[in-house]
Structure formats: C-alpha cells, structure tokens
Amino acid sequence: MNIRTLIRTQSIVTFAGGFIYPYYLLFLKNLGNSYSKYGLAFAVFTISSAAASQLLSRYVDRHSRRLMLTGSLGLTAAMLCFPWVMSYMAVLVLQIVMGMCNAMQRMSEKALLADETEAGNRGRPIGDYHFWTTATSGGAILAAGYVIDYLTINVLFNVSALLYGISALLTWRRRMNEAS
Amino acid sequence: MRKGIVLLLLTLLSALTYSYTNHSDQDPYLLTDYSRLHPVKVKRIVKGQETEQLVQVVRDAAAQGLKVSIAGQRHSQGGHTYYKDAVVVDMTPFNRVLAIDAAARTVTVQAGATWADVQRSIQPYGLAIRTMQSQNIFTVGGSLSVNAHGRDIRNGSLIKSVLSYRLLMADGRILEVSRTSHSELFPLALGGYGLFGIILDVTLSLTDDEIYRLRVDTVSTEDYIDYFRQNVLGDPNIQMHLARVSVGPDHDLTDMYALNYEIAAETEQDPGLFRLRDNEQWVTPAKALFQLNRLSDAWKDTFWKMQLKVFQGQDGELISRNNAMRSDSDFMETQEPGWNDLLQEYFIPMDEYADFLRDFGSVLKRHEMNLLNITVRYVNKDDEAELSYATEDMFALVCLFRTPLSEQGQEKFGEGIQTVVNQVIAHGGTYYLPYAGYPTKAQLYAAYPKAETFFRLKRKYDPDELFYNGFYEQYGVN
Ligand SMILES: Cc1cc2nc3c(=O)[nH]c(=O)nc-3n(C[C@H](O)[C@H](O)[C@H](O)COP(=O)(O)OP(=O)(O)OC[C@H]3O[C@@H](n4cnc5c(N)ncnc54)[C@H](O)[C@@H]3O)c2cc1C
C-alpha cells in the first residue's frame, strides 16, 4: 500500500467519522439529562481504545493492513446497529466496540505511515496525509448538519456505514493486489 | 504497570459516573417533562406538521384505541403532556405565524409557535403581546391550555386576549371556537390542559410595543399590600410589575423588592430600544451563584443582596415591552441527576397576603423545605375560564423549591406541599395546575369548585376519553 492509497482510504474513514461523531450521541442529551452522563459515553469509547492498543501493539508490525480492514468492518457494523439501539447500556457496549475499532485504525495507520515514509524525509507526506484526512472530516461535519436538518440522523448512520464499508473494500483490494 | 494504574483509574471514574447518572429521571428512552418525574414509555411521538396530518393522527389513534397526549415545550410539570403507551403529538414544528393585522392589532398563529416566534414577527409592526409568561420560551398552545399570566397588571389572564381559535376535536372535526361560536367550549379548552382537543391556531389581540422605565423599590412584606395598591395599581403609568420575597435565614420572608415598568416619556422612545434582545448575558457566573444558593441557606442572603444590587443598578433603565417579556432563564436550568428545582404557585387574595406568608414560613420550617425563590405577581379577577385560578384580584406567589427526585424524597416533599396547599385554601386562595401534582384530589376540588363541571364537560366533548394525560388520570377520571 503506497502513501497515496493510504491517504485515500483513511480520508474516507475520517469523512465517515466526521459525518457521525459530533452528532451521533446528541439524542442522549434529552431534556434535563446531565452532561456527565453524556460525557461518559464518549469517555468509554476513548478508554476502550486505550485499553485495546495494549493488546494490538504486538500485531501492528506484521498485520497492519488486516487490522485496518477489521477496524473498518467493525465500524460498519456499529453504524448499522446504532439506529436500533434502545438502551443506554447498549450505547456503552457499542462505544466499547467502536473504541477497539478506532485503535485498530489509528495504530495501523501510524505504522503504515512510518513504513511508507523514510526518516528525515517525512514532512511532506505527513503534511499531505494530515491535510486530506482533516479536510474531509471538516467537510463531512458541515454536510452532516444539513443531512440531519433535512433528513434524519439515521441517514448519517447509514451513510457512515457505507463509507466505512468502502474503505474496507479498498483496503482489502490493495491487500489482494499486493499479495499476488 | 503505570498504564495499568491509569486504565484502572479511568475505569473507576467511568463506573462512578455511571452510578451518579443512573436515575430513572435520566433515562433517554423514557419520556417525562420539565420536572423529570414519572418517566414512562409512550407508544410514539408524532411531530405536528400539517392540519390534515393532525386530523389523521387523531383518527388513527381513535381507531387503534390509543390515547392522545398533546405536548408543546413540555414545561408543565405534572405529566400533562404524556401518558403511558399514548401517542404524543409534539406541536412544536406546527409553528407558523399565519397573519398579522397591524391595523386591528391582531395576530393569528399556529399553536406550536413559541412566544419568541410571535414576538419576532409582530415587533416590526410595533406590536406586543398583552399577556404572557415572564419568559418567551413556551408555546402559544401550551400557554393557552394553562391560561397563563405574567408581569402585565392591566390585561388579565391570557384568555382575555384570545379572540378565537380552531380546535381539532376527538372525532376529527375542526371547530372554530370564539365567544360567539361554540361558546361553551371557549372557556374550557383555554385552561383545558389538552383535554378537549388540539388547539390548531389562535387569533390574539395585541397591544402597542412601548418603552418602559424600570423603577426598583424595596418594601417589607407587611407593607407590600399598601405599597402595591397606592404606588403600583394606583399609578396608571405602571403597566408591569413583579416583586420578590427574601428567602434567606436573615430575612426570612420579611423583605421584598419590586420591579415596576412605567411608561417612559415621549422624548425617551428611542427606536433602537425596540430591537429584540436575544442573548442571555452572564449565564455562567449567574448559574454558578444560583448553584450555591441551592446548596446552602447562608448563600441565599448573599444571593439576595447581590440580586438586589444588580436590579438597583438597573433602576431608571429603559426597556421595551417586548424585551421586558423575554427575561432570562438559562441560568436556572439544572440537569443534576436525582434532583430538580420545581415550581409551585399560589394565588392569594390580596388582603390575606402577609398573613399567608407568616403561615407559609412556619410550614416551610416544619417540613424542612428548601425554597430558592419567591416571585410575586398580580392577577386580575377572571371569571371566564372554567378552571379560573383568579377568583378575585390576587397575588400570585411563584415558589421555586429544590427537591430530591427519589421516591422517599418525593413523598416527604409532597407532604410539605399538601400542608402548604391547606394553608392556601384556608386563606381563600387557589394554586396553579401546570405544576407537579402533589395536592390531593380533594384539595383540587376545594380550590376549584368548578372542577366537577370541567371534567364532566370533558367527557361530553370527548366521550371516549381520547385526549388523556397524567393530570387527567390523577384528578379527572371518574
Ligand atoms: C421555568 C418556568 C417558568 C414559568 N413561568 C410561568 C409564568 O411566568 N406564568 C405562567 O402562567 N406560567 C409559567 N410557567 C408554566 C407554563 O406557563 C406552563 O407550563 C405552560 O404550559 C408551558 O408551555 P409549554 O409550551 O411548555 O406547554 P406544555 O407543557 O408542552 O403543555 C402544557 C399543557 O398544554 C397542553 N397543550 C400544549 N399544546 C397544546 C395544543 N396545541 N392544543 C391543546 N393543548 C395543548 C398540553 O397537553 C398540556 O396539558 C412556567 C414554567 C416553567 C417551567
């Protein structure tokens, strides 16, 4: 996988993320609910990601593409589940799963970035990488606001699922190409 | 090792947060109202969009044997806007301003619009609302259904400014209701708590937007009645009034300050003043101070002094009528799990005011109730609304209590409120019905002798009891 493909697949991932992250838990913030309860749902995600990293670190060197693929597939599944969730506990469970997928994504992305660049010569590719991934995320956040205004939040989940699915497909095709 | 400790700490903190917020009043999958009491699962929430769609919603629910509850901004606190397994009609998207007649000074507006929506549309015509709450966050439909009142002292309760409205009945018919058409319904659905049908739209009589000068006075509880009669009611220039009673231990219901809005001189009518002020200022510090007020009695005296100072600093300031009717509220919001600040409001005959406060004070102590604020307003006698709270010219005492939401805490608090209501009734007063239903059924019937007729007529117009809510279940069901 070269740096350009990496940027492409990961930009799709950050687009899907930007599309959903600022909004997908808003429904928890109902009339009168505390901000601490709302915050907890986000914290569980991050802490699960931190915990998963310690387990994943031993696979990252050899299996980064496979991890990236699994992460994308897991996020696809989570996005498809979200609209059906009917309890706060289930939200927390999904957040834990998503935190793990996030660790797979982020860790393999860093490993691949390092693999595909050489020490002393990383400034530009890293700049490119950062630019494209964050720019798409910004665009996604803007677009998503309109989507909720005119459609429903469930549309966000479905579109995100689709995008994570596409990124998984691209990663998988790359892997097959490189294996052959 | 260090990572393990950090992870453990984070997990512990998460567990702590989980248990801190693990109260039924915080369950995002249950529906409740501003009180967060009695959360239930409803069948579905339907957003009101179009008239035909609302007719269909009513017909479908009737056909399926489901109950219908009507909701505006859900700031009522006694389960008035929902019922277990009912269809809840959320009226807030049904919020268009349909017509403004500047010459006749009227506005026709859909019931889901908030007062803020109405103010925005009428202010450019130099018009203002006659009677509304002190804040503009409520829907017109929700306000009509409780027959709201506010700072204005000349225009009566909200019912007085209603010219006509359209009511969607339980059988799917839409009636044009006014003092001449379907006149029996007119005073029923106004102050009808969503029990007679869905108010679709309403035509309200308006008044001119004007510039007022704020005048701040201090007065003792004992002297308030004379002060009010002579200096407020007796001064035709004063259009709006509210007062507060000190609740801290050093000034235990003894001190008051009054805010009066008197018509400013022609020369002071600066057009810039009419612009609507939207942003609530200083929310963060005010919120922090109010939080201290909740936690310690000693702070109540400090808060009282600071609040008085702030208002005295505003003495003489000019403010438009529309802006005086959109006062701040964000700073009082609380989301604390297991606790809430709840309102109760008592209407006391003017001459009984000081005596009532004395009795009220001793009940508060005996029942260890945490009272955060009392605002006093004036309501004109209203013998039009069937469930009229103003049986004569009265003072309305809005009391804000902090209370635990736990079963045990609620039971104790409810006993206190029932004792207060006994005092209210003994002094010839009534209490406001949009708030949490602590009073007993007997107390409601004692305060509202016409309640019997009211609920009988509800069943006349809605024999299958399609329109249903927690309030009706508690007080109205045969
Ligand atoms: C912080 C605070 C301050 C307040 N200040 C004041 C005040 O100054 N003066 C005052 O009088 N009251 C005051 N209230 C009470 C308030 O006016 C009522 O609770 C009012 O009903 C709130 O409007 P809403 O849009 O939230 O109505 P909701 O609570 O949503 O509904 C109230 C009732 O109206 C019915 N209803 C709503 N829309 C319709 C419709 N379209 N057709 C038929 N029925 C309908 C509902 O079924 C329900 O029974 C205050 C309440 C709070 C929480």
XYZ file of C-alpha atoms and ligand atoms in Angstrom:
711
model
C 0.000 0.000 0.000
C 1.612 3.282 -1.002
C 1.118 6.601 0.713
C -1.464 7.768 -1.813
C -3.755 4.813 -1.308
C -3.339 5.158 2.419
C -4.406 8.779 2.249
C -7.367 7.821 0.116
C -8.718 5.063 2.327
C -8.080 6.973 5.528
C -9.714 10.106 4.178
C -12.830 8.077 3.554
C -12.591 6.860 7.139
C -12.232 10.352 8.584
C -15.048 11.546 6.356
C -17.303 8.850 7.748
C -16.129 9.751 11.234
C -16.622 13.473 10.847
C -20.060 12.787 9.458
C -21.180 10.995 12.551
C -19.084 11.915 15.580
C -20.348 15.362 16.504
C -23.972 14.251 16.233
C -24.454 10.600 16.865
C -24.834 10.845 20.632
C -26.890 14.015 20.703
C -30.052 12.012 21.238
C -28.711 11.077 24.665
C -28.842 14.719 25.654
C -32.571 14.868 26.236
C -34.464 17.430 28.231
C -32.876 17.518 31.665
C -30.199 14.850 31.210
C -26.875 15.647 32.799
C -23.785 16.438 30.786
C -21.824 13.923 32.854
C -23.958 11.066 31.542
C -23.442 12.342 28.021
C -19.686 12.660 28.607
C -19.400 9.146 29.934
C -20.488 7.653 26.629
C -17.594 9.414 24.886
C -15.113 8.560 27.614
C -15.919 4.851 27.370
C -15.008 4.982 23.685
C -11.627 6.578 24.341
C -10.733 4.396 27.284
C -11.634 1.249 25.361
C -9.403 2.477 22.541
C -6.546 2.980 25.003
C -7.012 -0.459 26.507
C -7.203 -2.153 23.096
C -3.975 -0.532 21.985
C -2.027 -2.566 24.513
C -3.366 -5.788 23.095
C -2.985 -4.758 19.490
C 0.524 -3.414 19.689
C 2.074 -6.843 19.161
C 0.206 -7.329 15.848
C 0.657 -3.921 14.347
C 4.064 -4.545 12.798
C 3.046 -7.595 10.830
C -0.692 -7.252 10.339
C -1.415 -3.572 9.996
C -3.493 -3.932 6.818
C -5.583 -6.700 8.276
C -6.194 -4.605 11.403
C -7.226 -1.669 9.299
C -9.655 -3.851 7.414
C -11.117 -5.306 10.608
C -11.458 -1.843 12.111
C -13.400 -0.596 9.102
C -15.680 -3.608 9.075
C -16.327 -3.270 12.810
C -17.247 0.383 12.410
C -19.576 -0.506 9.533
C -21.360 -2.968 11.781
C -21.544 -0.496 14.665
C -23.070 2.187 12.431
C -25.701 -0.264 11.229
C -26.560 -1.190 14.814
C -26.862 2.334 16.231
C -30.320 3.281 14.938
C -31.723 0.127 16.528
C -30.251 0.636 19.962
C -32.877 1.203 22.644
C -30.970 1.470 25.908
C -28.134 3.497 27.348
C -26.239 0.319 28.307
C -26.265 -0.858 24.689
C -24.871 2.509 23.645
C -21.983 1.974 26.050
C -21.315 -1.520 24.657
C -21.259 -0.146 21.118
C -18.927 2.594 22.250
C -16.513 -0.024 23.598
C -16.592 -1.927 20.304
C -16.064 1.285 18.387
C -13.187 2.257 20.638
C -11.474 -1.014 19.790
C -12.025 -0.498 16.065
C -10.708 3.007 16.418
C -7.499 1.670 17.980
C -7.062 -0.755 15.078
C -7.494 2.049 12.596
C -5.327 4.616 14.252
C -2.477 2.265 15.148
C -2.194 0.582 11.778
C -2.476 3.945 10.082
C 0.542 5.178 12.037
C 2.521 2.014 11.333
C 1.786 2.183 7.618
C 2.664 5.859 7.574
C 6.018 5.039 9.084
C 6.561 2.109 6.705
C 5.797 4.158 3.648
C 7.974 7.108 4.563
C 11.664 7.384 5.426
C 13.271 9.068 8.357
C 14.382 12.619 7.626
C 12.030 12.836 4.684
C 8.586 12.627 6.280
C 7.489 16.214 6.444
C 5.673 16.399 3.150
C 3.849 13.097 3.124
C 2.746 13.627 6.713
C 1.585 17.125 5.849
C -0.387 15.726 2.919
C -1.838 12.987 4.988
C -2.930 15.349 7.717
C -4.350 17.838 5.307
C -6.546 15.404 3.411
C -7.802 13.472 6.360
C -8.756 16.533 8.419
C -10.104 18.496 5.473
C -12.503 15.714 4.512
C -13.579 15.457 8.120
C -14.384 19.177 8.219
C -16.428 18.874 5.048
C -18.255 15.893 6.429
C -19.224 17.703 9.611
C -20.681 20.569 7.631
C -22.601 18.314 5.266
C -23.918 16.178 8.090
C -25.617 19.164 9.739
C -27.705 19.666 6.638
C -28.449 15.990 6.381
C -29.942 15.992 9.883
C -31.842 19.214 9.191
C -33.464 17.897 6.063
C -33.441 14.145 6.640
C -32.845 12.199 9.832
C -29.932 11.182 11.992
C -30.406 7.617 10.818
C -29.277 8.706 7.382
C -25.964 9.688 8.935
C -25.523 6.234 10.371
C -26.275 4.569 7.071
C -24.009 6.817 5.042
C -21.208 6.326 7.547
C -21.684 2.569 7.418
C -21.456 2.709 3.646
C -18.268 4.787 3.744
C -16.578 2.559 6.291
C -17.577 -0.369 4.057
C -15.981 1.273 1.018
C -12.784 1.952 2.904
C -12.728 -1.695 3.969
C -13.190 -2.781 0.373
C -10.366 -0.545 -0.851
C -8.019 -1.814 1.834
C -8.930 -5.390 1.024
C -8.354 -4.918 -2.742
C -4.952 -3.353 -2.057
C -4.041 -6.300 0.117
C -5.062 -8.795 -2.557
C -3.113 -6.896 -5.214
C -0.028 -6.773 -3.144
C -0.308 -10.405 -2.142
C -0.474 -11.560 -5.782
C 2.447 -1.002 35.339
C 1.779 2.724 35.135
C -0.518 2.180 32.170
C -2.425 -0.363 34.189
C -2.969 2.115 37.007
C -4.125 4.851 34.677
C -6.541 2.497 32.948
C -7.857 1.342 36.266
C -8.415 4.927 37.406
C -10.242 5.765 34.213
C -12.418 2.716 34.528
C -13.224 3.574 38.130
C -14.136 7.109 37.200
C -16.414 5.761 34.491
C -18.116 3.449 36.944
C -18.598 6.352 39.320
C -20.132 8.488 36.594
C -22.384 5.647 35.582
C -23.797 5.243 39.037
C -24.059 9.017 39.537
C -26.258 9.342 36.477
C -28.113 6.076 36.886
C -31.528 7.541 37.781
C -34.814 6.993 36.036
C -35.132 10.750 35.507
C -32.106 10.426 33.217
C -33.291 7.548 31.056
C -33.117 8.801 27.471
C -35.581 6.133 26.313
C -38.376 7.269 28.591
C -40.479 10.394 28.262
C -41.135 12.903 31.010
C -41.481 16.683 31.243
C -39.587 19.590 32.776
C -39.996 18.003 36.218
C -38.318 14.717 35.194
C -40.821 12.998 37.489
C -42.764 9.886 36.460
C -40.901 8.911 33.263
C -42.831 6.462 31.084
C -42.613 4.704 27.739
C -45.003 6.164 25.202
C -46.268 4.468 22.060
C -44.838 7.042 19.714
C -44.140 10.733 19.365
C -45.651 12.318 16.268
C -44.493 15.708 15.090
C -47.329 18.032 14.135
C -46.737 19.228 10.569
C -49.983 19.850 8.725
C -53.623 20.175 9.706
C -54.718 17.154 7.642
C -51.938 15.082 9.119
C -53.045 16.004 12.652
C -56.622 15.041 11.802
C -55.290 11.702 10.576
C -53.208 11.209 13.736
C -56.319 11.746 15.870
C -58.436 9.407 13.697
C -55.760 6.696 13.646
C -55.272 6.811 17.410
C -59.027 6.599 17.951
C -59.265 3.666 15.551
C -56.410 1.860 17.291
C -57.820 2.535 20.746
C -54.773 4.590 21.745
C -54.770 7.686 23.948
C -53.502 11.039 22.648
C -51.422 13.469 24.707
C -50.520 16.911 23.412
C -47.124 18.472 24.013
C -45.683 21.930 23.438
C -42.352 22.777 25.051
C -43.203 20.359 27.886
C -42.542 22.929 30.594
C -45.588 21.858 32.529
C -44.524 19.618 35.369
C -47.351 17.274 36.244
C -47.459 14.774 33.394
C -49.789 16.999 31.366
C -48.024 16.270 28.092
C -47.714 12.497 28.022
C -49.234 9.244 29.160
C -48.038 5.665 29.256
C -48.408 3.958 25.844
C -50.101 7.043 24.391
C -49.450 8.789 21.109
C -47.758 12.074 21.983
C -48.362 14.863 19.499
C -45.374 17.188 19.540
C -46.804 20.511 18.392
C -43.513 22.422 18.234
C -42.961 22.069 14.455
C -46.523 23.395 13.882
C -45.333 26.931 14.399
C -46.111 29.276 11.527
C -47.301 32.806 12.086
C -50.277 32.898 9.727
C -51.428 36.517 9.687
C -50.721 39.871 11.275
C -53.308 42.608 11.068
C -51.439 45.727 12.141
C -54.486 47.988 11.964
C -56.699 45.713 14.041
C -53.691 44.769 16.189
C -54.184 41.007 15.962
C -52.009 38.028 15.129
C -53.058 34.548 14.012
C -50.516 31.908 14.828
C -50.229 28.122 14.865
C -50.251 26.698 18.358
C -46.745 25.187 18.303
C -45.090 28.584 17.814
C -43.290 29.945 20.852
C -43.799 33.454 22.174
C -40.320 34.150 20.825
C -41.595 33.324 17.308
C -44.601 35.595 17.824
C -42.518 38.450 19.194
C -40.123 38.228 16.259
C -42.970 38.543 13.773
C -45.003 41.303 15.454
C -42.207 43.525 16.744
C -41.508 45.038 13.298
C -45.127 46.285 13.291
C -44.628 47.992 16.644
C -46.861 45.441 18.351
C -46.529 43.422 21.530
C -48.348 40.656 23.361
C -50.871 41.642 26.019
C -50.422 38.769 28.441
C -47.823 36.037 28.546
C -45.411 34.420 30.993
C -42.276 36.224 32.126
C -40.301 34.213 29.590
C -40.857 33.648 25.907
C -39.765 30.020 25.616
C -43.255 28.478 25.848
C -45.562 27.526 23.004
C -48.718 29.500 22.413
C -50.789 26.293 22.633
C -49.205 25.266 25.928
C -49.766 28.754 27.327
C -53.416 28.863 26.223
C -54.013 25.453 27.754
C -52.896 26.667 31.178
C -54.380 30.169 30.736
C -51.014 31.739 31.536
C -50.330 35.033 33.288
C -47.259 37.190 33.741
C -45.907 40.615 34.614
C -48.628 42.651 32.973
C -51.058 44.054 35.547
C -53.641 45.611 33.223
C -54.628 42.918 30.720
C -55.862 39.983 32.793
C -55.016 36.331 32.192
C -54.202 35.077 28.706
C -57.819 34.081 27.993
C -58.740 37.764 27.885
C -56.612 38.408 24.805
C -57.928 35.410 22.862
C -60.367 36.317 20.100
C -60.881 32.878 18.556
C -59.154 29.581 17.920
C -59.582 26.396 15.909
C -59.926 23.203 17.875
C -59.381 19.701 16.480
C -61.863 17.508 18.329
C -61.660 13.842 19.304
C -63.992 12.887 16.428
C -61.717 14.551 13.892
C -63.900 17.635 13.328
C -62.311 21.077 13.395
C -64.354 23.730 15.207
C -63.990 27.480 15.040
C -64.315 28.481 18.697
C -64.948 32.003 19.967
C -67.188 33.819 22.408
C -69.983 33.573 19.850
C -69.281 30.269 18.081
C -69.232 27.049 20.125
C -69.102 29.399 23.062
C -69.443 26.668 25.669
C -66.061 25.288 24.577
C -64.307 28.633 24.630
C -63.533 28.803 28.386
C -62.966 25.045 28.573
C -60.106 24.444 26.153
C -58.445 27.671 27.316
C -57.016 26.416 30.567
C -58.100 22.969 29.366
C -54.772 21.165 29.798
C -55.023 19.457 26.428
C -58.165 17.556 27.363
C -60.671 18.985 24.880
C -58.730 18.680 21.649
C -55.755 20.034 19.787
C -55.695 23.808 19.504
C -54.503 24.314 15.932
C -54.235 28.068 15.672
C -55.404 31.110 17.534
C -56.114 34.770 16.908
C -54.850 37.014 19.690
C -55.488 40.640 20.398
C -52.238 42.628 20.687
C -51.174 45.928 22.119
C -48.548 48.508 21.194
C -44.902 47.896 21.930
C -43.843 50.688 24.272
C -40.775 51.856 26.124
C -40.863 51.487 29.872
C -38.669 52.890 32.579
C -37.715 50.365 35.219
C -38.260 51.503 38.769
C -36.911 49.442 41.627
C -38.299 49.769 45.159
C -37.760 47.889 48.377
C -40.605 47.246 50.767
C -41.367 44.978 53.716
C -43.777 42.071 53.395
C -46.126 43.773 55.865
C -46.282 46.991 53.858
C -46.468 45.393 50.443
C -50.254 45.441 50.120
C -50.488 49.193 50.780
C -47.472 49.871 48.639
C -48.973 47.860 45.780
C -52.408 49.460 45.949
C -51.117 53.013 46.143
C -47.853 53.076 44.229
C -48.393 50.362 41.633
C -52.040 49.724 40.894
C -52.870 53.333 41.697
C -50.306 54.662 39.236
C -51.822 54.380 35.751
C -48.384 54.707 34.174
C -47.230 51.372 35.554
C -48.000 48.563 33.140
C -45.968 45.692 34.518
C -44.874 44.639 37.941
C -43.162 41.845 39.759
C -41.680 41.507 43.209
C -39.514 39.037 45.069
C -39.532 37.915 48.679
C -36.284 37.193 50.539
C -35.904 33.530 51.440
C -32.555 33.532 53.305
C -32.384 32.883 57.057
C -31.512 36.512 57.913
C -34.537 37.938 56.128
C -36.980 35.109 56.454
C -39.846 36.164 54.161
C -39.661 39.674 55.580
C -38.069 41.745 52.806
C -39.181 42.402 49.271
C -38.055 44.308 46.246
C -40.359 45.330 43.439
C -39.688 45.963 39.764
C -42.138 48.348 38.140
C -42.311 49.162 34.461
C -43.771 52.605 33.899
C -44.440 54.196 30.539
C -41.484 56.371 29.610
C -41.843 59.931 28.349
C -42.311 60.505 24.595
C -38.848 62.013 24.362
C -37.280 58.798 25.568
C -38.800 56.497 22.934
C -35.507 55.769 21.189
C -36.250 53.416 18.241
C -33.104 51.366 18.945
C -34.647 50.234 22.211
C -37.358 48.294 20.404
C -34.872 45.848 18.885
C -35.378 42.411 20.417
C -32.626 41.360 22.775
C -31.818 37.752 22.222
C -28.734 36.749 24.090
C -28.909 35.964 27.734
C -25.881 37.574 29.358
C -23.661 36.300 32.143
C -25.159 32.837 32.191
C -22.056 31.113 33.539
C -21.459 33.267 36.628
C -25.175 33.590 37.373
C -25.540 29.846 37.088
C -22.618 29.259 39.446
C -24.083 31.660 42.022
C -27.504 30.105 41.764
C -25.933 26.702 42.361
C -24.511 27.956 45.687
C -27.984 29.194 46.516
C -29.228 25.639 46.106
C -26.640 24.174 48.386
C -26.556 26.499 51.363
C -29.069 28.650 53.203
C -26.368 31.126 54.151
C -25.804 31.830 50.475
C -29.417 32.781 49.983
C -28.885 36.019 51.890
C -25.761 36.810 49.903
C -27.534 35.978 46.660
C -30.468 38.180 47.671
C -28.181 41.138 48.333
C -26.333 40.665 45.053
C -29.519 40.300 43.066
C -30.985 43.413 44.650
C -27.800 45.338 43.881
C -27.904 44.261 40.249
C -31.506 45.446 39.904
C -30.853 48.681 41.777
C -28.058 49.271 39.279
C -30.678 48.983 36.536
C -33.065 51.449 38.184
C -34.115 54.046 35.637
C -33.089 51.979 32.621
C -35.344 51.940 29.591
C -36.686 48.709 28.143
C -39.312 47.869 25.534
C -42.423 45.885 26.399
C -41.363 43.023 24.149
C -37.947 42.875 25.801
C -39.428 43.027 29.305
C -41.414 39.931 28.339
C -38.397 37.806 27.440
C -36.490 37.529 30.663
C -33.560 35.210 31.328
C -33.954 31.596 32.304
C -30.915 29.612 31.169
C -29.013 30.336 34.352
C -31.631 28.478 36.397
C -31.520 25.318 34.309
C -30.399 22.232 36.173
C -29.699 18.725 34.936
C -28.496 17.217 38.169
C -29.421 13.516 38.310
C -31.805 12.719 41.133
C -32.559 16.366 41.961
C -34.545 19.144 40.398
C -35.889 22.624 41.061
C -39.664 22.502 40.856
C -42.197 25.308 40.736
C -45.408 25.617 42.728
C -47.594 28.671 42.549
C -50.205 30.006 44.963
C -52.869 32.642 44.312
C -53.687 34.521 47.488
C -56.404 37.161 47.974
C -54.599 40.491 48.296
C -55.616 41.218 51.870
C -54.506 37.780 53.048
C -51.006 38.125 51.641
C -48.986 38.995 54.746
C -50.872 36.529 56.936
C -50.407 33.761 54.436
C -46.661 34.369 54.258
C -46.392 34.015 58.025
C -48.152 30.659 57.978
C -46.228 29.603 54.912
C -42.940 30.343 56.687
C -43.741 28.045 59.573
C -44.787 25.201 57.256
C -41.506 25.579 55.355
C -39.558 25.183 58.577
C -41.620 22.339 59.921
C -41.241 20.367 56.702
C -37.611 21.415 56.086
C -38.362 22.537 52.557
C -35.609 24.118 50.506
C -37.203 27.208 48.972
C -34.955 29.013 46.484
C -37.080 31.879 45.309
C -40.494 33.538 45.579
C -41.655 35.826 42.819
C -44.870 37.751 43.402
C -47.094 38.955 40.583
C -50.586 40.300 40.346
C -53.504 38.652 38.552
C -56.811 40.316 37.755
C -60.013 38.545 38.643
C -61.043 36.236 35.821
C -64.477 34.665 35.819
C -64.355 33.483 32.268
C -62.065 30.421 32.277
C -63.833 27.370 33.681
C -60.798 26.482 35.770
C -60.000 30.076 36.666
C -57.360 30.433 39.374
C -58.075 34.133 39.879
C -61.362 34.054 41.738
C -60.732 37.700 42.699
C -57.849 40.144 42.259
C -54.953 38.199 43.727
C -51.240 37.979 44.304
C -49.585 35.036 42.601
C -46.640 33.624 44.550
C -44.353 31.552 42.343
C -42.225 29.363 44.579
C -39.147 27.538 43.362
C -38.216 24.548 45.515
C -35.221 22.298 45.301
C -36.227 18.702 45.867
C -34.810 15.190 45.560
C -36.499 13.075 42.888
C -36.149 9.819 44.813
C -39.350 8.127 45.923
C -38.680 8.810 49.577
C -37.648 12.406 48.989
C -40.726 12.999 46.863
C -43.041 11.601 49.492
C -41.665 13.918 52.148
C -41.724 16.922 49.836
C -45.284 16.113 48.729
C -46.466 16.096 52.344
C -44.987 19.543 52.782
C -46.728 20.859 49.678
C -50.055 19.424 50.790
C -49.710 21.274 54.086
C -48.940 24.467 52.194
C -51.994 23.982 49.983
C -54.155 23.544 53.089
C -52.927 26.956 54.229
C -53.617 28.388 50.788
C -57.180 27.120 50.845
C -57.659 28.327 54.412
C -56.683 31.822 53.249
C -59.205 31.657 50.409
C -56.591 31.054 47.741
C -56.021 28.672 44.849
C -52.967 27.059 43.329
C -51.677 26.748 39.757
C -52.375 23.499 37.944
C -49.499 23.129 35.412
C -47.082 22.077 38.129
C -46.386 18.711 39.736
C -49.498 17.117 41.189
C -48.642 16.974 44.876
C -52.038 18.290 46.037
C -54.687 15.658 46.635
C -57.815 15.289 44.555
C -59.854 16.712 47.437
C -57.589 19.774 47.540
C -58.046 20.363 43.820
C -61.822 20.227 44.131
C -61.715 22.529 47.157
C -59.623 25.110 45.313
C -61.579 24.735 42.064
C -65.271 24.248 42.805
C -65.973 24.112 39.065
C -63.619 21.169 38.524
C -66.561 18.784 38.682
C -68.251 20.516 35.736
C -64.968 20.893 33.900
C -64.242 17.165 33.903
C -67.878 16.282 33.163
C -67.802 18.524 30.095
C -64.518 16.976 29.054
C -66.339 13.655 28.806
C -69.225 15.311 26.985
C -66.924 16.575 24.223
C -64.598 13.563 24.317
C -66.773 10.617 25.441
C -64.101 8.009 24.691
C -61.506 9.958 26.661
C -59.157 10.033 23.677
C -57.261 13.082 24.932
C -55.565 11.846 28.040
C -52.596 12.682 30.216
C -51.138 12.218 33.681
C -53.010 15.233 35.037
C -56.367 13.865 33.879
C -55.635 10.415 35.231
C -54.738 11.857 38.623
C -57.584 14.343 39.066
C -60.218 13.956 36.401
C -61.026 10.302 35.876
C -64.329 9.243 37.385
C -39.315 27.946 34.287
C -40.800 28.113 34.144
C -41.366 29.363 34.246
C -42.737 29.528 34.127
N -43.255 30.783 34.233
C -44.589 30.949 34.116
C -45.177 32.243 34.187
O -44.491 33.246 34.359
N -46.534 32.355 34.079
C -47.335 31.267 33.856
O -48.542 31.426 33.718
N -46.799 30.040 33.762
C -45.462 29.864 33.893
N -44.938 28.600 33.770
C -45.825 27.486 33.454
C -46.019 27.433 31.949
O -46.715 28.551 31.507
C -46.812 26.209 31.555
O -46.163 25.054 31.987
C -47.015 26.154 30.042
O -47.948 25.159 29.769
C -45.739 25.850 29.324
O -45.930 25.862 27.939
P -45.414 24.639 27.087
O -45.325 25.050 25.662
O -44.175 24.074 27.685
O -46.630 23.654 27.284
P -46.609 22.089 27.606
O -46.048 21.880 28.939
O -45.991 21.370 26.472
O -48.175 21.796 27.634
C -48.964 22.289 28.694
C -50.414 21.810 28.534
O -50.942 22.322 27.336
C -51.437 21.293 26.519
N -51.171 21.699 25.138
C -49.993 22.099 24.592
N -50.167 22.464 23.314
C -51.478 22.276 23.034
C -52.284 22.453 21.864
N -51.765 22.905 20.730
N -53.595 22.144 21.949
C -54.146 21.695 23.091
N -53.442 21.506 24.217
C -52.116 21.787 24.190
C -50.686 20.057 26.946
O -51.419 18.891 26.676
C -50.530 20.305 28.424
O -51.697 19.888 29.101
C -43.565 28.406 33.895
C -42.997 27.152 33.789
C -41.634 26.978 33.901
C -41.053 25.620 33.790
